[in-house]
CSV table of C-alpha atoms and ligand atoms in Angstrom, one decimal:
chain,number,residue,atom,x,y,z
I,1,MET,CA,14.8,14.8,-38.0
I,2,ARG,CA,16.3,11.3,-37.9
I,3,THR,CA,14.9,7.9,-38.8
I,4,ILE,CA,16.9,4.7,-38.9
I,5,THR,CA,16.2,1.8,-41.2
I,6,LEU,CA,18.0,-1.6,-41.2
I,7,LYS,CA,17.2,-3.9,-44.1
I,8,ASN,CA,18.2,-7.5,-44.0
I,9,VAL,CA,21.3,-6.7,-42.0
I,10,SER,CA,23.7,-9.6,-41.1
I,11,LYS,CA,27.0,-9.7,-39.3
I,12,THR,CA,29.4,-12.6,-38.8
I,13,PHE,CA,32.5,-12.6,-36.6
I,14,TYR,CA,35.3,-15.2,-36.8
I,15,ASP,CA,36.3,-16.5,-33.4
I,16,LYS,CA,40.1,-16.5,-33.3
I,17,SER,CA,40.2,-18.7,-30.2
I,18,ARG,CA,38.2,-21.5,-31.9
I,19,LYS,CA,40.0,-21.9,-35.3
I,20,LEU,CA,38.1,-19.0,-36.8
I,21,THR,CA,34.7,-20.6,-36.2
I,22,PRO,CA,32.0,-18.2,-37.6
I,23,VAL,CA,29.7,-16.5,-35.1
I,24,LEU,CA,26.6,-15.3,-36.8
I,25,ALA,CA,26.0,-12.3,-34.4
I,26,ILE,CA,23.2,-10.6,-36.4
I,27,LYS,CA,20.9,-12.5,-38.7
I,28,ASP,CA,18.8,-10.9,-41.4
I,29,PHE,CA,17.7,-8.0,-39.2
I,30,ASN,CA,15.0,-5.6,-40.2
I,31,LEU,CA,14.1,-2.6,-38.1
I,32,ARG,CA,12.7,0.9,-38.6
I,33,VAL,CA,13.2,3.6,-35.8
I,34,ASP,CA,11.0,6.6,-36.3
I,35,ASP,CA,12.0,10.2,-35.8
I,36,GLY,CA,12.1,11.0,-32.1
I,37,GLU,CA,11.3,7.5,-31.1
I,38,ALA,CA,13.1,5.8,-28.1
I,39,VAL,CA,13.7,2.2,-29.0
I,40,VAL,CA,15.3,-0.2,-26.6
I,41,LEU,CA,17.2,-3.3,-27.8
I,42,LEU,CA,16.6,-5.8,-25.0
I,43,GLY,CA,18.0,-9.3,-24.8
I,44,PRO,CA,20.3,-11.7,-22.9
I,45,SER,CA,24.1,-11.4,-22.9
I,46,GLY,CA,25.6,-12.3,-26.3
I,47,CYS,CA,22.4,-11.9,-28.3
I,48,GLY,CA,23.9,-9.2,-30.5
I,49,LYS,CA,22.8,-5.9,-29.0
I,50,THR,CA,26.2,-4.2,-29.0
I,51,THR,CA,27.0,-5.5,-32.5
I,52,LEU,CA,23.8,-4.0,-33.7
I,53,LEU,CA,24.5,-0.6,-32.0
I,54,ARG,CA,28.0,-0.5,-33.5
I,55,LEU,CA,26.5,-1.2,-37.0
I,56,ILE,CA,23.9,1.6,-36.5
I,57,ALA,CA,26.8,3.9,-35.4
I,58,GLY,CA,28.8,3.0,-38.5
I,59,LEU,CA,31.7,1.7,-36.4
I,60,ASP,CA,31.4,-1.7,-38.1
I,61,ASP,CA,30.1,-2.6,-41.5
I,62,PRO,CA,27.4,-5.3,-42.1
I,63,ASP,CA,28.3,-8.3,-44.2
I,64,ALA,CA,24.9,-8.1,-45.8
I,65,GLY,CA,22.0,-5.7,-45.9
I,66,GLU,CA,21.8,-1.9,-45.7
I,67,ILE,CA,21.5,0.8,-43.0
I,68,TYR,CA,19.9,4.1,-43.7
I,69,TYR,CA,19.6,7.4,-41.9
I,70,ASN,CA,16.6,9.4,-43.1
I,71,ASP,CA,16.4,6.9,-46.0
I,72,ILE,CA,20.0,7.9,-47.1
I,73,PRO,CA,22.6,5.0,-47.0
I,74,LEU,CA,24.7,5.5,-43.9
I,75,ASP,CA,28.0,5.2,-45.8
I,76,ALA,CA,27.0,8.1,-48.0
I,77,ILE,CA,26.8,10.5,-45.0
I,78,PRO,CA,30.2,11.9,-43.8
I,79,ILE,CA,30.9,11.0,-40.2
I,80,GLU,CA,30.9,14.6,-39.0
I,81,GLU,CA,27.4,15.0,-40.4
I,82,ARG,CA,25.8,12.0,-38.7
I,83,GLY,CA,24.9,13.9,-35.5
I,84,ILE,CA,25.4,10.8,-33.3
I,85,GLY,CA,26.1,11.0,-29.5
I,86,MET,CA,27.3,7.6,-28.3
I,87,VAL,CA,27.8,6.1,-24.8
I,88,PHE,CA,29.3,2.7,-24.8
I,89,GLN,CA,29.8,0.2,-21.9
I,90,ASN,CA,33.5,0.9,-21.7
I,91,TYR,CA,33.1,4.6,-22.3
I,92,VAL,CA,36.5,4.9,-24.3
I,93,LEU,CA,37.9,8.1,-22.9
I,94,ILE,CA,41.2,9.3,-24.2
I,95,PRO,CA,43.7,8.7,-21.3
I,96,HIS,CA,45.7,11.9,-21.6
I,97,TRP,CA,42.7,14.3,-22.1
I,98,GLU,CA,41.1,16.0,-19.1
I,99,SER,CA,37.3,15.6,-19.0
I,100,ARG,CA,36.9,19.2,-20.2
I,101,LYS,CA,38.8,18.6,-23.4
I,102,THR,CA,36.9,15.3,-24.0
I,103,VAL,CA,33.5,16.9,-23.5
I,104,GLY,CA,34.3,20.0,-25.5
I,105,PHE,CA,36.0,18.3,-28.4
I,106,PHE,CA,33.2,18.5,-31.0
I,107,LEU,CA,32.2,22.1,-30.1
I,108,ARG,CA,35.8,23.3,-29.9
I,109,LEU,CA,36.5,22.1,-33.4
I,110,ARG,CA,33.6,24.4,-34.5
I,111,ASP,CA,34.7,27.3,-32.4
I,112,ARG,CA,31.7,26.9,-30.1
I,113,GLU,CA,33.4,26.1,-26.8
I,114,GLN,CA,31.2,28.6,-25.0
I,115,GLU,CA,28.3,26.1,-25.4
I,116,VAL,CA,30.1,23.4,-23.4
I,117,PRO,CA,28.9,24.5,-19.9
I,118,ALA,CA,25.2,24.3,-21.0
I,119,HIS,CA,25.8,20.7,-22.1
I,120,VAL,CA,27.6,19.9,-18.9
I,121,ASN,CA,24.6,21.3,-17.1
I,122,THR,CA,22.3,19.0,-19.1
I,123,VAL,CA,24.2,15.9,-18.0
I,124,ALA,CA,24.3,17.1,-14.4
I,125,LYS,CA,20.5,17.1,-14.6
I,126,ILE,CA,20.5,13.5,-16.0
I,127,THR,CA,22.9,12.0,-13.5
I,128,GLY,CA,21.8,14.1,-10.6
I,129,VAL,CA,25.2,15.4,-9.6
I,130,ASP,CA,27.4,18.4,-10.3
I,131,ILE,CA,29.9,17.1,-12.8
I,132,GLU,CA,31.7,20.4,-13.1
I,133,SER,CA,34.1,19.1,-10.4
I,134,LEU,CA,35.1,16.2,-12.8
I,135,MET,CA,36.1,18.6,-15.7
I,136,GLY,CA,39.7,19.1,-14.6
I,137,ARG,CA,40.5,15.4,-14.1
I,138,PHE,CA,42.1,12.7,-16.3
I,139,PRO,CA,40.3,9.3,-16.8
I,140,ARG,CA,42.7,7.5,-14.5
I,141,HIS,CA,41.5,9.8,-11.7
I,142,LEU,CA,37.8,9.0,-12.3
I,143,SER,CA,35.7,6.2,-10.8
I,144,GLY,CA,33.6,4.0,-13.1
I,145,GLY,CA,30.5,6.1,-12.5
I,146,GLU,CA,32.4,9.3,-13.0
I,147,LYS,CA,33.8,8.1,-16.3
I,148,GLN,CA,30.3,7.2,-17.3
I,149,ARG,CA,29.0,10.7,-16.5
I,150,VAL,CA,31.8,12.3,-18.6
I,151,SER,CA,31.0,10.1,-21.5
I,152,ILE,CA,27.3,11.0,-21.3
I,153,ALA,CA,28.4,14.7,-21.2
I,154,ARG,CA,30.5,14.1,-24.3
I,155,ALA,CA,27.5,12.4,-26.1
I,156,PHE,CA,25.3,15.5,-25.4
I,157,ALA,CA,27.9,18.2,-26.3
I,158,ARG,CA,27.2,18.3,-30.0
I,159,ASP,CA,24.5,18.9,-32.6
I,160,LEU,CA,22.5,15.9,-31.6
I,161,GLU,CA,20.0,14.0,-33.8
I,162,LEU,CA,20.6,10.5,-32.6
I,163,LEU,CA,21.7,9.0,-29.3
I,164,LEU,CA,23.2,5.5,-29.2
I,165,PHE,CA,23.4,4.3,-25.6
I,166,ASP,CA,24.9,0.9,-24.6
I,167,GLU,CA,24.0,0.3,-20.9
I,168,PRO,CA,24.9,4.0,-20.2
I,169,PHE,CA,23.9,4.0,-16.5
I,170,ALA,CA,25.4,0.6,-15.5
I,171,ASN,CA,28.0,2.3,-13.2
I,172,LEU,CA,25.7,4.8,-11.6
I,173,ASP,CA,24.4,4.2,-8.0
I,174,ALA,CA,21.0,2.6,-8.0
I,175,LYS,CA,19.5,5.7,-6.6
I,176,PHE,CA,20.7,7.9,-9.5
I,177,ARG,CA,20.0,5.2,-12.1
I,178,SER,CA,16.2,5.4,-12.0
I,179,GLN,CA,16.3,9.2,-11.8
I,180,ALA,CA,18.8,9.2,-14.8
I,181,ARG,CA,16.4,7.2,-16.9
I,182,VAL,CA,13.4,9.5,-16.3
I,183,GLU,CA,15.6,12.6,-17.0
I,184,LEU,CA,16.9,11.1,-20.2
I,185,LYS,CA,13.4,10.4,-21.3
I,186,ARG,CA,12.4,14.0,-20.7
I,187,LEU,CA,15.4,15.4,-22.5
I,188,ILE,CA,15.1,13.3,-25.6
I,189,GLN,CA,11.5,14.4,-25.9
I,190,GLU,CA,12.5,18.0,-25.3
I,191,PHE,CA,15.2,17.9,-27.9
I,192,ASN,CA,13.4,15.6,-30.3
I,193,VAL,CA,16.3,13.2,-30.4
I,194,THR,CA,16.0,9.7,-31.7
I,195,LEU,CA,17.3,7.1,-29.2
I,196,VAL,CA,18.5,3.6,-29.6
I,197,TYR,CA,19.3,2.1,-26.2
I,198,VAL,CA,20.8,-1.3,-25.4
I,199,THR,CA,20.2,-3.1,-22.2
I,200,HIS,CA,19.6,-6.5,-20.7
I,201,ASP,CA,17.6,-5.0,-17.9
I,202,GLN,CA,13.9,-5.0,-18.4
I,203,VAL,CA,13.2,-2.3,-15.7
I,204,GLU,CA,15.6,0.0,-17.6
I,205,ALA,CA,13.9,-0.9,-20.9
I,206,MET,CA,10.5,-0.3,-19.4
I,207,SER,CA,11.3,3.2,-18.2
I,208,VAL,CA,13.2,4.4,-21.3
I,209,ALA,CA,11.4,2.8,-24.2
I,210,ASP,CA,8.5,3.9,-26.5
I,211,ARG,CA,9.1,0.5,-28.0
I,212,ILE,CA,11.1,-2.5,-26.9
I,213,VAL,CA,12.7,-4.8,-29.4
I,214,VAL,CA,13.4,-8.2,-27.8
I,215,ILE,CA,16.4,-9.9,-29.4
I,216,ASN,CA,17.6,-13.5,-29.1
I,217,ALA,CA,20.5,-15.1,-31.0
I,218,GLY,CA,20.8,-12.2,-33.4
I,219,ARG,CA,17.2,-12.0,-34.4
I,220,ILE,CA,14.1,-10.0,-33.4
I,221,VAL,CA,11.7,-12.2,-31.5
I,222,GLN,CA,9.1,-9.6,-30.7
I,223,SER,CA,8.7,-5.9,-30.4
I,224,GLY,CA,6.2,-3.5,-28.8
I,225,PRO,CA,5.5,-1.6,-25.6
I,226,TYR,CA,6.5,-3.4,-22.4
I,227,HIS,CA,2.9,-4.2,-21.3
I,228,ALA,CA,2.1,-5.8,-24.6
I,229,LEU,CA,5.2,-8.0,-24.5
I,230,HIS,CA,4.6,-8.9,-20.9
I,231,ASP,CA,0.9,-9.7,-21.1
I,232,ASP,CA,0.8,-11.1,-24.6
I,233,PRO,CA,4.1,-12.8,-25.4
I,234,ASP,CA,4.4,-14.6,-28.8
I,235,SER,CA,6.9,-17.1,-27.4
I,236,LEU,CA,8.1,-18.9,-24.2
I,237,PHE,CA,11.4,-17.0,-24.6
I,238,VAL,CA,9.6,-13.6,-24.2
I,239,ALA,CA,7.3,-14.8,-21.5
I,240,GLN,CA,10.3,-16.0,-19.4
I,241,PHE,CA,12.6,-13.0,-20.2
I,242,LEU,CA,10.1,-10.4,-19.2
I,243,GLY,CA,8.3,-10.1,-15.9
I,244,THR,CA,9.6,-10.3,-12.3
I,245,PRO,CA,9.3,-12.6,-10.6
I,246,THR,CA,9.8,-15.0,-13.5
I,247,ILE,CA,6.7,-16.8,-14.8
I,248,ASN,CA,6.0,-20.3,-13.5
I,249,THR,CA,6.2,-22.9,-16.3
I,250,PHE,CA,5.2,-26.6,-16.3
I,251,TRP,CA,5.5,-29.3,-18.9
I,252,GLY,CA,2.5,-31.5,-19.8
I,253,ARG,CA,0.9,-33.4,-22.6
I,254,VAL,CA,-2.4,-33.0,-24.4
I,255,SER,CA,-4.8,-35.8,-23.5
I,256,ASP,CA,-8.5,-35.9,-24.4
I,257,GLY,CA,-8.3,-32.3,-25.6
I,258,ALA,CA,-6.9,-30.8,-22.4
I,259,TRP,CA,-3.4,-30.0,-21.1
I,260,ASP,CA,-2.5,-32.7,-18.5
I,261,GLY,CA,0.6,-32.2,-16.3
I,262,SER,CA,1.2,-35.0,-13.8
I,263,TYR,CA,0.0,-34.0,-10.3
I,264,MET,CA,-1.3,-30.7,-11.8
I,265,GLY,CA,-4.7,-31.8,-13.0
I,266,ARG,CA,-6.2,-30.9,-16.4
I,267,VAL,CA,-6.5,-27.5,-17.9
I,268,ALA,CA,-8.6,-26.4,-21.0
I,269,LEU,CA,-6.5,-25.3,-24.0
I,270,PRO,CA,-7.2,-22.1,-26.0
I,271,ARG,CA,-7.6,-24.2,-29.2
I,272,PRO,CA,-7.7,-27.9,-29.9
I,273,GLN,CA,-4.3,-29.6,-30.1
I,274,ARG,CA,-3.3,-33.1,-31.2
I,275,ASP,CA,-3.4,-35.7,-28.3
I,276,GLY,CA,0.1,-36.4,-27.1
I,277,SER,CA,1.5,-33.0,-28.1
I,278,GLU,CA,3.9,-31.6,-25.5
I,279,ILE,CA,2.9,-28.2,-24.2
I,280,ILE,CA,4.3,-25.9,-21.6
I,281,VAL,CA,1.8,-23.9,-19.5
I,282,GLY,CA,2.9,-20.7,-17.9
I,283,ILE,CA,1.3,-18.7,-15.0
I,284,ARG,CA,2.7,-15.5,-13.8
I,285,PRO,CA,3.4,-15.3,-10.0
I,286,GLU,CA,0.9,-12.4,-9.6
I,287,PHE,CA,-2.0,-14.7,-10.7
I,288,ILE,CA,-1.8,-17.0,-7.7
I,289,LYS,CA,-3.5,-15.8,-4.6
I,290,ILE,CA,-3.2,-17.0,-1.0
I,291,CYS,CA,-6.7,-17.8,0.3
I,292,ASP,CA,-8.4,-19.3,3.4
I,293,ALA,CA,-7.8,-22.9,4.2
I,294,GLY,CA,-10.4,-25.1,2.5
I,295,ALA,CA,-10.8,-22.9,-0.5
I,296,GLY,CA,-7.5,-23.5,-2.4
I,297,ILE,CA,-4.7,-26.0,-3.0
I,298,PRO,CA,-2.3,-26.5,0.0
I,299,ALA,CA,1.3,-25.5,-0.6
I,300,THR,CA,4.3,-25.5,1.7
I,301,ILE,CA,6.5,-22.4,1.8
I,302,GLU,CA,10.1,-23.1,1.1
I,303,ARG,CA,11.6,-19.6,0.9
I,304,VAL,CA,10.4,-16.0,1.7
I,305,ILE,CA,12.2,-13.3,-0.2
I,306,PRO,CA,11.2,-9.7,0.3
I,307,PHE,CA,11.8,-7.1,-2.5
I,308,TYR,CA,11.5,-3.9,-0.6
I,309,ALA,CA,12.1,-1.5,-3.6
I,310,GLU,CA,9.6,-3.4,-5.8
I,311,LYS,CA,7.2,-3.6,-2.8
I,312,TYR,CA,6.4,-7.3,-3.0
I,313,THR,CA,7.5,-10.5,-1.4
I,314,LEU,CA,8.3,-13.6,-3.4
I,315,LEU,CA,7.3,-16.9,-2.0
I,316,GLU,CA,8.8,-20.1,-3.3
I,317,VAL,CA,6.4,-22.9,-2.5
I,318,TRP,CA,5.8,-26.6,-3.2
I,319,LEU,CA,2.4,-27.1,-4.6
I,320,ARG,CA,1.3,-30.4,-6.2
I,321,LYS,CA,4.9,-31.6,-6.1
I,322,ARG,CA,6.1,-28.7,-8.2
I,323,ARG,CA,8.0,-25.6,-7.1
I,324,TRP,CA,6.1,-22.4,-7.7
I,325,ARG,CA,6.8,-18.7,-7.4
I,326,ILE,CA,4.1,-16.6,-5.9
I,327,GLN,CA,4.0,-12.8,-5.5
I,328,VAL,CA,2.3,-11.4,-2.4
I,329,PRO,CA,2.1,-7.9,-0.9
I,330,LEU,CA,5.1,-6.9,1.2
I,331,HIS,CA,3.0,-6.2,4.3
I,332,GLU,CA,1.8,-9.9,4.5
I,333,PHE,CA,4.2,-12.0,6.5
I,334,PHE,CA,4.9,-15.7,5.9
I,335,GLN,CA,7.4,-18.2,7.4
I,336,PRO,CA,9.4,-21.0,5.6
I,337,GLY,CA,7.7,-24.3,6.5
I,338,GLU,CA,4.3,-22.8,6.8
I,339,THR,CA,1.4,-24.3,4.9
I,340,VAL,CA,-0.8,-21.9,2.9
I,341,HIS,CA,-3.7,-22.4,0.5
I,342,CYS,CA,-3.5,-21.1,-3.1
I,343,LEU,CA,-6.0,-20.1,-5.8
I,344,LEU,CA,-4.6,-20.5,-9.3
I,345,ASP,CA,-6.2,-18.3,-11.9
I,346,TRP,CA,-6.0,-20.6,-14.9
I,347,SER,CA,-7.9,-18.1,-17.0
I,348,ARG,CA,-4.5,-16.1,-17.1
I,349,ALA,CA,-2.5,-19.2,-18.2
I,350,LEU,CA,-0.3,-19.0,-21.3
I,351,PHE,CA,0.4,-22.1,-23.5
I,352,PHE,CA,3.4,-22.8,-25.6
I,353,ASN,CA,4.5,-25.5,-28.0
I,354,ALA,CA,7.2,-27.3,-26.0
I,355,GLN,CA,9.3,-27.9,-29.1
I,356,SER,CA,9.2,-24.5,-30.9
I,357,GLY,CA,8.4,-22.3,-27.9
I,358,GLU,CA,5.7,-20.7,-30.0
I,359,ARG,CA,2.6,-19.4,-28.2
I,360,ILE,CA,-0.7,-21.3,-28.6
I,361,ARG,CA,-3.5,-18.8,-28.7
T,1,LIG,P1,26.3,-8.3,-23.7
T,1,LIG,O1,25.0,-7.9,-23.2
T,1,LIG,O2,27.0,-9.3,-23.0
T,1,LIG,O3,27.2,-7.1,-24.0
T,1,LIG,P2,25.5,-8.4,-26.5
T,1,LIG,O4,24.1,-8.8,-26.7
T,1,LIG,O5,25.8,-7.0,-26.7
T,1,LIG,O6,26.1,-9.0,-25.2
T,1,LIG,P3,27.4,-8.8,-28.7
T,1,LIG,O7,28.5,-8.1,-28.0
T,1,LIG,O8,26.8,-8.0,-29.8
T,1,LIG,O9,26.3,-9.2,-27.6
T,1,LIG,O10,27.9,-10.2,-29.3
T,1,LIG,C1,27.1,-11.0,-30.1
T,1,LIG,C2,27.9,-12.3,-30.4
T,1,LIG,O11,29.0,-11.9,-31.3
T,1,LIG,C3,28.5,-13.0,-29.2
T,1,LIG,O12,28.4,-14.4,-29.4
T,1,LIG,C4,29.9,-12.5,-29.2
T,1,LIG,O13,30.7,-13.5,-28.6
T,1,LIG,C5,30.2,-12.3,-30.7
T,1,LIG,N1,31.2,-11.3,-30.9
T,1,LIG,C6,31.0,-9.9,-30.7
T,1,LIG,N2,32.1,-9.3,-31.1
T,1,LIG,C7,33.0,-10.2,-31.6
T,1,LIG,C8,34.3,-10.1,-32.1
T,1,LIG,N3,34.9,-8.9,-32.3
T,1,LIG,N4,34.9,-11.3,-32.5
T,1,LIG,C9,34.3,-12.4,-32.4
T,1,LIG,N5,33.1,-12.6,-31.8
T,1,LIG,C10,32.4,-11.5,-31.5
């Protein structure tokens, strides 16, 4: 049983390279993670994800606010009773310890070394390889991916209640990475472990999370399941951060009650806006269809980029003097320079205040 609560948590660093300029890494952060929930902290580089994970782990102290495990203040719980398994980006393995010693540390202290092989087996399942062969080696004799496997094994080889993972699969081969996420998800459900998982990769977030918390500049900008964030973003930031290929966005002004982008024509707004207001309209690449000549708007293909794993082709086209991204099925073939005709589904358009980035619904 493990819940985590963050109440008004803030953390500031002082940048030594810039005359101790304060860097407000986490700002007034509130979050509740339920027992057995898998929460992914997703955001761009430098948004504060690792800082947040370190605070939740008790490795750093917040400057303001409180952190609770099961509604008990974190600093009132002795470290050995916190039940945390951690995997950080740089995996911090002790250089003069063989993997076996690293993985077995927690259980050996409790005279339960005989349980280590079962945990090693668990990790072999997650990462899809036999890690027994790594057990007799020192960190300097391990590749990046192998170090990552050892640190995952260490995280699991204890009485687990909470897993804190910071990009744990970054060094695994792409083939193993997707398998590892699925297996991790299965195991945390099986063992009823609470998971907080940091990544900047939305595909990773999608496959691991019950709930995604999108962070920008140290604050939560939106949280929910992937499809809700993707289909119904509250802000331009979330609309642009989630979804591949990236949403098409165009700037325009309100005139006579409609959005008006030069060369783009006029588009009805979801609710009335002041004339002259600046609004960004967004259309996802999947809502543009190639149709027969005569039916749609002509566009010239500039680039054709197949994404075999994702099973689509991205076309970059010039349409009404703007560059657009269009997603088409992989089996349809196009050439750069070719003219195609496009149908734009404006009923799926999203509108954002150009100044604040807030969604207009
Ligand atoms: P990434 O995805 O690149 O790992 P992140 O979202 O995990 O980034 P953090 O590592 O939490 O981001 O950093 C948040 C901010 O705090 C950044 O601006 C970073 O430069 C700053 N920061 C983090 N640690 C320190 C530190 N020890 N001293 C000074 N600044 C720091």
